[in-house]
mmCIF file of C-alpha atoms in Angstrom:
data_model
loop_
_atom_site.group_PDB
_atom_site.id
_atom_site.type_symbol
_atom_site.label_atom_id
_atom_site.label_comp_id
_atom_site.label_asym_id
_atom_site.label_seq_id
_atom_site.Cartn_x
_atom_site.Cartn_y
_atom_site.Cartn_z
ATOM 1 C CA MET A 1 58.084 2.261 -19.500
ATOM 2 C CA CYS A 2 56.551 -0.972 -20.593
ATOM 3 C CA ALA A 3 53.004 -1.355 -21.760
ATOM 4 C CA ASN A 4 52.225 -3.780 -18.960
ATOM 5 C CA GLY A 5 52.576 -0.931 -16.443
ATOM 6 C CA ASP A 6 55.476 -2.298 -14.390
ATOM 7 C CA PRO A 7 56.704 0.130 -11.663
ATOM 8 C CA ILE A 8 59.749 2.232 -12.637
ATOM 9 C CA PRO A 9 62.583 2.606 -10.109
ATOM 10 C CA LEU A 10 63.987 6.167 -10.126
ATOM 11 C CA ALA A 11 67.441 7.382 -9.112
ATOM 12 C CA GLY A 12 67.377 11.172 -8.787
ATOM 13 C CA ASN A 13 70.547 13.093 -7.949
ATOM 14 C CA ILE A 14 70.580 16.836 -7.191
ATOM 15 C CA THR A 15 73.795 18.647 -6.179
ATOM 16 C CA GLY A 16 74.341 22.057 -4.588
ATOM 17 C CA VAL A 17 71.061 22.083 -2.705
ATOM 18 C CA SER A 18 69.331 19.893 -0.198
ATOM 19 C CA GLY A 19 66.174 18.083 -1.066
ATOM 20 C CA GLY A 20 64.096 17.727 -4.177
ATOM 21 C CA ALA A 21 60.873 16.319 -5.515
ATOM 22 C CA TRP A 22 59.494 14.513 -8.520
ATOM 23 C CA THR A 23 56.733 15.727 -10.802
ATOM 24 C CA THR A 24 55.193 14.282 -13.950
ATOM 25 C CA ASN A 25 52.802 15.221 -16.675
ATOM 26 C CA GLY A 26 51.309 11.774 -16.184
ATOM 27 C CA THR A 27 48.818 10.662 -13.577
ATOM 28 C CA GLY A 28 50.795 7.904 -11.890
ATOM 29 C CA THR A 29 52.003 7.708 -8.284
ATOM 30 C CA PHE A 30 55.439 8.155 -6.692
ATOM 31 C CA LEU A 31 56.150 5.704 -3.862
ATOM 32 C CA PRO A 32 56.771 6.215 -1.015
ATOM 33 C CA ASP A 33 56.161 9.856 -2.087
ATOM 34 C CA ALA A 34 57.300 12.451 -4.610
ATOM 35 C CA ASN A 35 59.912 13.912 -2.186
ATOM 36 C CA GLU A 36 61.987 10.726 -2.275
ATOM 37 C CA LEU A 37 64.582 11.018 -5.054
ATOM 38 C CA ASN A 38 64.956 7.237 -5.160
ATOM 39 C CA ALA A 39 61.222 6.726 -5.372
ATOM 40 C CA THR A 40 59.354 4.271 -7.574
ATOM 41 C CA TYR A 41 56.913 5.562 -10.161
ATOM 42 C CA VAL A 42 53.791 3.460 -10.645
ATOM 43 C CA PRO A 43 52.180 4.289 -14.019
ATOM 44 C CA SER A 44 48.447 4.833 -14.161
ATOM 45 C CA ALA A 45 46.146 3.350 -16.771
ATOM 46 C CA PRO A 46 45.974 6.677 -18.682
ATOM 47 C CA ASP A 47 49.799 6.833 -18.731
ATOM 48 C CA LEU A 48 49.875 3.686 -20.847
ATOM 49 C CA VAL A 49 47.625 5.251 -23.462
ATOM 50 C CA PHE A 50 50.079 8.026 -24.356
ATOM 51 C CA GLN A 51 53.180 7.420 -26.430
ATOM 52 C CA GLN A 52 55.348 9.198 -23.869
ATOM 53 C CA ILE A 53 55.300 10.919 -20.494
ATOM 54 C CA GLU A 54 57.887 13.005 -18.668
ATOM 55 C CA LEU A 55 59.317 12.604 -15.168
ATOM 56 C CA ARG A 56 61.164 15.626 -13.754
ATOM 57 C CA ALA A 57 63.200 16.150 -10.595
ATOM 58 C CA HIS A 58 62.964 19.614 -8.983
ATOM 59 C CA HIS A 59 65.207 21.061 -6.259
ATOM 60 C CA HIS A 60 63.538 23.071 -3.563
ATOM 61 C CA GLY A 61 65.689 26.207 -4.165
ATOM 62 C CA GLN A 62 67.907 28.198 -1.821
ATOM 63 C CA HIS A 63 68.140 31.838 -0.741
ATOM 64 C CA GLY A 64 65.025 32.768 -2.652
ATOM 65 C CA LEU A 65 66.254 31.319 -5.921
ATOM 66 C CA PRO A 66 63.514 29.728 -7.997
ATOM 67 C CA SER A 67 63.334 25.974 -8.176
ATOM 68 C CA ALA A 68 65.368 24.664 -11.066
ATOM 69 C CA GLN A 69 64.071 21.784 -13.156
ATOM 70 C CA ARG A 70 66.292 18.979 -14.196
ATOM 71 C CA TYR A 71 65.081 16.707 -16.932
ATOM 72 C CA ALA A 72 65.187 13.241 -15.437
ATOM 73 C CA GLY A 73 63.785 10.932 -18.019
ATOM 74 C CA ARG A 74 61.545 10.401 -20.988
ATOM 75 C CA THR A 75 59.609 7.190 -21.084
ATOM 76 C CA HIS A 76 57.865 5.417 -23.887
ATOM 77 C CA ALA A 77 54.652 3.457 -23.540
ATOM 78 C CA PRO A 78 54.154 1.275 -26.617
ATOM 79 C CA ALA A 79 50.685 0.244 -27.624
ATOM 80 C CA PHE A 80 49.535 -3.115 -26.308
ATOM 81 C CA TYR A 81 51.509 -5.470 -28.460
ATOM 82 C CA GLY A 82 49.926 -8.737 -27.457
ATOM 83 C CA GLU A 83 46.821 -7.800 -29.403
ATOM 84 C CA ARG A 84 43.944 -10.261 -29.515
ATOM 85 C CA LEU A 85 44.762 -12.413 -32.495
ATOM 86 C CA ARG A 86 41.205 -13.140 -33.492
ATOM 87 C CA ARG A 87 38.246 -14.921 -31.990
ATOM 88 C CA ASP A 88 38.899 -18.454 -30.769
ATOM 89 C CA ILE A 89 38.781 -20.900 -33.674
ATOM 90 C CA THR A 90 36.681 -24.002 -34.241
ATOM 91 C CA THR A 91 37.503 -26.449 -37.000
ATOM 92 C CA CYS A 92 35.637 -29.501 -38.197
ATOM 93 C CA ASP A 93 38.581 -31.193 -39.881
ATOM 94 C CA VAL A 94 41.827 -31.867 -38.038
ATOM 95 C CA SER A 95 43.627 -32.139 -41.384
ATOM 96 C CA ALA A 96 42.638 -28.622 -42.501
ATOM 97 C CA ASP A 97 45.098 -25.700 -42.331
ATOM 98 C CA VAL A 98 44.193 -22.798 -40.033
ATOM 99 C CA GLN A 99 45.105 -19.265 -41.143
ATOM 100 C CA MET A 100 46.553 -17.198 -38.298
ATOM 101 C CA ALA A 101 46.317 -13.396 -38.090
ATOM 102 C CA GLY A 102 48.712 -12.116 -35.440
ATOM 103 C CA THR A 103 49.472 -8.412 -35.026
ATOM 104 C CA TYR A 104 51.949 -6.599 -32.799
ATOM 105 C CA THR A 105 53.583 -3.212 -32.183
ATOM 106 C CA GLY A 106 56.403 -2.106 -29.918
ATOM 107 C CA ALA A 107 58.523 -5.207 -30.541
ATOM 108 C CA THR A 108 60.762 -6.347 -33.385
ATOM 109 C CA GLY A 109 59.204 -9.747 -33.971
ATOM 110 C CA ILE A 110 56.989 -12.591 -32.785
ATOM 111 C CA GLN A 111 57.114 -16.322 -32.281
ATOM 112 C CA TRP A 112 54.286 -18.866 -32.524
ATOM 113 C CA THR A 113 54.176 -21.872 -30.185
ATOM 114 C CA THR A 114 51.533 -24.414 -29.240
ATOM 115 C CA ASN A 115 50.867 -26.929 -26.504
ATOM 116 C CA GLY A 116 49.919 -29.362 -29.253
ATOM 117 C CA SER A 117 52.032 -31.088 -31.887
ATOM 118 C CA GLY A 118 51.179 -28.845 -34.852
ATOM 119 C CA VAL A 119 53.542 -26.672 -36.912
ATOM 120 C CA PHE A 120 53.453 -23.141 -38.371
ATOM 121 C CA PRO A 121 54.479 -22.907 -42.054
ATOM 122 C CA PRO A 122 56.307 -21.112 -43.535
ATOM 123 C CA ASN A 123 57.887 -20.648 -40.075
ATOM 124 C CA ASN A 124 56.859 -19.841 -36.526
ATOM 125 C CA THR A 125 58.132 -16.253 -36.722
ATOM 126 C CA THR A 126 55.625 -15.121 -39.364
ATOM 127 C CA ALA A 127 52.644 -13.259 -37.873
ATOM 128 C CA ASN A 128 50.197 -14.508 -40.528
ATOM 129 C CA ALA A 129 51.554 -18.045 -40.635
ATOM 130 C CA ILE A 130 49.401 -21.096 -41.263
ATOM 131 C CA HIS A 131 48.864 -23.571 -38.452
ATOM 132 C CA GLN A 132 48.796 -27.229 -39.409
ATOM 133 C CA PRO A 133 47.352 -29.272 -36.504
ATOM 134 C CA GLY A 134 49.305 -32.307 -35.399
ATOM 135 C CA ALA A 135 48.109 -35.888 -35.734
ATOM 136 C CA THR A 136 47.288 -36.133 -32.019
ATOM 137 C CA ASP A 137 45.876 -32.624 -31.493
ATOM 138 C CA SER A 138 42.242 -33.639 -31.918
ATOM 139 C CA LEU A 139 42.557 -36.153 -29.092
ATOM 140 C CA LEU A 140 42.950 -33.160 -26.754
ATOM 141 C CA GLN A 141 39.659 -31.687 -28.099
ATOM 142 C CA HIS A 142 41.392 -28.287 -28.196
ATOM 143 C CA VAL A 143 44.905 -26.839 -28.231
ATOM 144 C CA ASN A 144 46.229 -23.379 -27.412
ATOM 145 C CA LEU A 145 48.253 -21.331 -29.877
ATOM 146 C CA PHE A 146 50.541 -18.689 -28.328
ATOM 147 C CA LEU A 147 51.825 -15.499 -29.960
ATOM 148 C CA THR A 148 54.857 -14.116 -28.077
ATOM 149 C CA THR A 149 56.699 -10.881 -28.883
ATOM 150 C CA THR A 150 60.474 -10.941 -29.299
ATOM 151 C CA GLY A 151 63.263 -8.402 -29.557
ATOM 152 C CA ASP A 152 62.181 -5.950 -26.853
ATOM 153 C CA LEU A 153 65.315 -5.065 -24.878
ATOM 154 C CA PHE A 154 63.571 -3.377 -21.971
ATOM 155 C CA CYS A 155 60.170 -4.943 -21.468
ATOM 156 C CA ALA A 156 59.017 -8.468 -20.775
ATOM 157 C CA ALA A 157 57.603 -10.378 -23.712
ATOM 158 C CA ALA A 158 53.858 -10.038 -24.293
ATOM 159 C CA VAL A 159 51.874 -13.224 -24.896
ATOM 160 C CA ASP A 160 48.424 -13.717 -26.336
ATOM 161 C CA THR A 161 46.530 -16.976 -26.772
ATOM 162 C CA VAL A 162 43.934 -18.293 -29.188
ATOM 163 C CA LYS A 163 42.146 -21.588 -28.586
ATOM 164 C CA LEU A 164 41.701 -23.999 -31.482
ATOM 165 C CA SER A 165 38.862 -26.473 -30.887
ATOM 166 C CA PHE A 166 38.052 -29.566 -32.916
ATOM 167 C CA VAL A 167 34.430 -30.579 -33.457
ATOM 168 C CA ASN A 168 32.707 -33.178 -35.588
ATOM 169 C CA PRO A 169 29.556 -31.997 -37.397
ATOM 170 C CA LEU A 170 28.094 -35.482 -37.718
ATOM 171 C CA HIS A 171 24.444 -36.351 -38.112
ATOM 172 C CA ALA A 172 23.623 -39.930 -37.236
ATOM 173 C CA ALA A 173 20.805 -41.540 -39.232
ATOM 174 C CA PHE A 174 19.743 -44.942 -40.535
ATOM 175 C CA THR A 175 17.006 -46.685 -42.496
ATOM 176 C CA PHE A 176 15.443 -50.079 -41.919
ATOM 177 C CA GLY A 177 13.156 -52.520 -43.678
ATOM 178 C CA ASN A 178 10.892 -55.448 -42.833
ATOM 179 C CA ALA A 179 10.167 -54.335 -39.271
ATOM 180 C CA CYS A 180 8.312 -57.533 -38.419
ATOM 181 C CA ALA A 181 8.747 -59.469 -35.185
ATOM 182 C CA GLY A 182 10.148 -62.940 -35.660
ATOM 183 C CA SER A 183 11.985 -62.135 -38.889
ATOM 184 C CA THR A 184 15.231 -60.301 -39.666
ATOM 185 C CA THR A 185 15.045 -56.502 -39.853
ATOM 186 C CA ALA A 186 17.768 -54.938 -42.010
ATOM 187 C CA PHE A 187 19.390 -51.678 -40.866
ATOM 188 C CA THR A 188 21.451 -49.433 -43.160
ATOM 189 C CA ASP A 189 23.532 -46.448 -42.083
ATOM 190 C CA ALA A 190 22.476 -43.078 -43.571
ATOM 191 C CA SER A 191 24.658 -40.800 -41.433
ATOM 192 C CA THR A 192 26.238 -37.688 -42.921
ATOM 193 C CA THR A 193 29.236 -35.528 -42.050
ATOM 194 C CA THR A 194 30.758 -32.278 -43.293
ATOM 195 C CA GLY A 195 34.068 -32.895 -41.530
ATOM 196 C CA SER A 196 36.172 -35.954 -40.851
ATOM 197 C CA PRO A 197 34.897 -39.138 -42.481
ATOM 198 C CA ILE A 198 32.916 -41.670 -40.480
ATOM 199 C CA ILE A 199 34.930 -44.802 -39.749
ATOM 200 C CA GLY A 200 32.917 -46.589 -37.059
ATOM 201 C CA TRP A 201 29.325 -47.767 -36.624
ATOM 202 C CA SER A 202 28.013 -49.354 -33.441
ATOM 203 C CA TRP A 203 24.479 -50.756 -33.324
ATOM 204 C CA ASP A 204 22.461 -51.455 -30.173
ATOM 205 C CA PHE A 205 19.175 -53.223 -30.911
ATOM 206 C CA GLY A 206 17.737 -52.833 -27.416
ATOM 207 C CA ASN A 207 17.259 -56.555 -26.815
ATOM 208 C CA GLY A 208 20.809 -57.403 -25.809
ATOM 209 C CA ASN A 209 22.020 -57.759 -29.391
ATOM 210 C CA SER A 210 24.559 -55.468 -31.035
ATOM 211 C CA ALA A 211 26.490 -55.209 -34.273
ATOM 212 C CA ALA A 212 29.134 -53.147 -36.073
ATOM 213 C CA GLY A 213 29.425 -51.865 -39.629
ATOM 214 C CA GLN A 214 27.379 -49.745 -42.001
ATOM 215 C CA GLN A 215 24.777 -52.460 -42.400
ATOM 216 C CA ALA A 216 23.387 -54.834 -39.801
ATOM 217 C CA GLY A 217 20.430 -57.092 -39.158
ATOM 218 C CA ASN A 218 18.522 -58.243 -36.098
ATOM 219 C CA THR A 219 15.575 -60.455 -35.317
ATOM 220 C CA PHE A 220 13.188 -59.077 -32.716
ATOM 221 C CA PRO A 221 11.063 -61.368 -30.527
ATOM 222 C CA ARG A 222 7.341 -61.616 -30.971
ATOM 223 C CA GLY A 223 5.132 -59.845 -28.461
ATOM 224 C CA PRO A 224 3.546 -56.474 -27.688
ATOM 225 C CA GLY A 225 5.560 -53.351 -26.932
ATOM 226 C CA SER A 226 8.393 -51.470 -28.563
ATOM 227 C CA ILE A 227 12.182 -51.634 -28.582
ATOM 228 C CA ARG A 228 14.587 -48.712 -28.931
ATOM 229 C CA CYS A 229 17.409 -49.217 -31.447
ATOM 230 C CA ARG A 230 20.472 -46.980 -31.462
ATOM 231 C CA LEU A 231 23.275 -46.255 -33.935
ATOM 232 C CA ARG A 232 26.435 -44.601 -32.681
ATOM 233 C CA CYS A 233 28.802 -43.402 -35.411
ATOM 234 C CA SER A 234 32.415 -42.316 -34.891
ATOM 235 C CA PRO A 235 34.532 -40.006 -37.079
ATOM 236 C CA ARG A 236 38.200 -40.352 -37.956
ATOM 237 C CA THR A 237 39.026 -37.950 -35.119
ATOM 238 C CA ALA A 238 37.670 -38.474 -31.624
ATOM 239 C CA ALA A 239 37.456 -34.750 -30.934
ATOM 240 C CA ALA A 240 33.814 -34.776 -29.925
ATOM 241 C CA PRO A 241 31.346 -37.360 -28.559
ATOM 242 C CA PRO A 242 29.870 -39.379 -31.443
ATOM 243 C CA PRO A 243 26.256 -38.620 -32.342
ATOM 244 C CA VAL A 244 23.517 -41.150 -31.731
ATOM 245 C CA ARG A 245 20.379 -41.943 -33.753
ATOM 246 C CA SER A 246 17.551 -43.782 -32.023
ATOM 247 C CA TRP A 247 14.450 -45.544 -33.331
ATOM 248 C CA ARG A 248 11.637 -47.172 -31.473
#
């Protein structure tokens, strides 16, 4: 019996008497009923908790003889072997290795796969392998890593998934000097990051003018009122929307 609770087809055969019935020390159900020797046993949730249960075929007895029991089968319910790997993972640097922590029981091995382009050193059959994200993984914003059991001759493979998300902990900031209308105001980037390096700076000076680079300048027209200036900085990976710093 597999840990996923798949129904079990039975094939009882009793000779010398007519009729028989199934019994079990489990709490599952025989379909269409227990008096059908070729019934199907549907395990219950408690059945899957125990390491084994017994299914027995009984004949109804003749001429006052007691019902004889014939041992029909002994089934094994392995523990859930697609165990939750760990909480979903968030990383700030697409170039950083991610330590996996897969566990399994009831199977002889596992295999790691991904819908991204990363790899699993030392190999994808090691439960505690390292995942190295691929060069294009961050463009997807997240990838799924799959742990699949192998080597079980009787049960379908169990699969568990962990999601690896890429974020950019950027803080956009800038300084400026000589904020006087009619003359050039100098702007200098002061953004910080704890992840991928910043490689792009886009300035919007609120008066139709824009610029790129870590430093920029703009001349604002004379007159009352205020103008909102914005700096948008972009990291090496485009995994998350770039942060914006505004000044008015």
